[in-house]
Short mmCIF file of C-alpha atoms in Angstrom, two decimals:
data_model
loop_
_atom_site.label_atom_id
_atom_site.label_comp_id
_atom_site.label_asym_id
_atom_site.label_seq_id
_atom_site.Cartn_x
_atom_site.Cartn_y
_atom_site.Cartn_z
CA THR A 1 4.63 -18.34 -10.86
CA THR A 2 5.79 -20.49 -13.75
CA SER A 3 3.90 -20.62 -17.04
CA MET A 4 4.36 -22.74 -20.16
CA VAL A 5 3.42 -21.44 -23.63
CA MET A 6 3.38 -23.53 -26.83
CA ARG A 7 3.16 -22.07 -30.33
CA SER A 8 0.61 -24.00 -32.39
CA LYS A 9 2.36 -23.88 -35.79
CA SER A 10 5.98 -24.56 -34.80
CA GLY A 11 5.39 -26.43 -31.54
CA THR A 12 7.99 -24.25 -29.81
CA ILE A 13 7.64 -24.40 -26.02
CA ARG A 14 8.59 -21.45 -23.82
CA TYR A 15 8.69 -21.33 -20.02
CA VAL A 16 8.20 -18.03 -18.18
CA ASP A 17 9.13 -17.54 -14.51
CA ALA A 18 7.65 -14.47 -12.82
CA ILE A 19 8.01 -12.87 -9.41
CA HIS A 20 4.99 -10.83 -8.40
CA SER A 21 4.95 -7.72 -6.21
CA LEU A 22 1.70 -7.80 -4.23
CA GLN A 23 2.05 -4.13 -3.27
CA LYS A 24 2.24 -3.13 -6.94
CA LEU A 25 -0.63 -5.47 -7.85
CA GLU A 26 -2.88 -3.83 -5.25
CA MET A 27 -2.43 -0.48 -7.05
CA PHE A 28 -4.21 -1.90 -10.13
CA SER A 29 -6.68 -4.29 -8.50
CA ASP A 30 -9.74 -3.98 -6.28
CA ILE A 31 -8.66 -7.16 -4.44
CA GLU A 32 -6.70 -6.81 -1.18
CA TYR A 33 -3.62 -9.05 -1.14
CA GLY A 34 -2.89 -8.82 2.58
CA PRO A 35 -1.85 -11.57 4.99
CA ARG A 36 -3.83 -14.80 4.58
CA PHE A 37 -3.90 -15.61 8.28
CA GLU A 38 -4.91 -12.98 10.78
#
């Protein structure tokens, strides 16, 4: 995912690119992130 963050006082813009591990996310979430099409 890509996110954009802007600081209100200075107006500085920062972009953050993230790669998510669904297996790791499932360890902390009650939601199953399995295949979308079965």
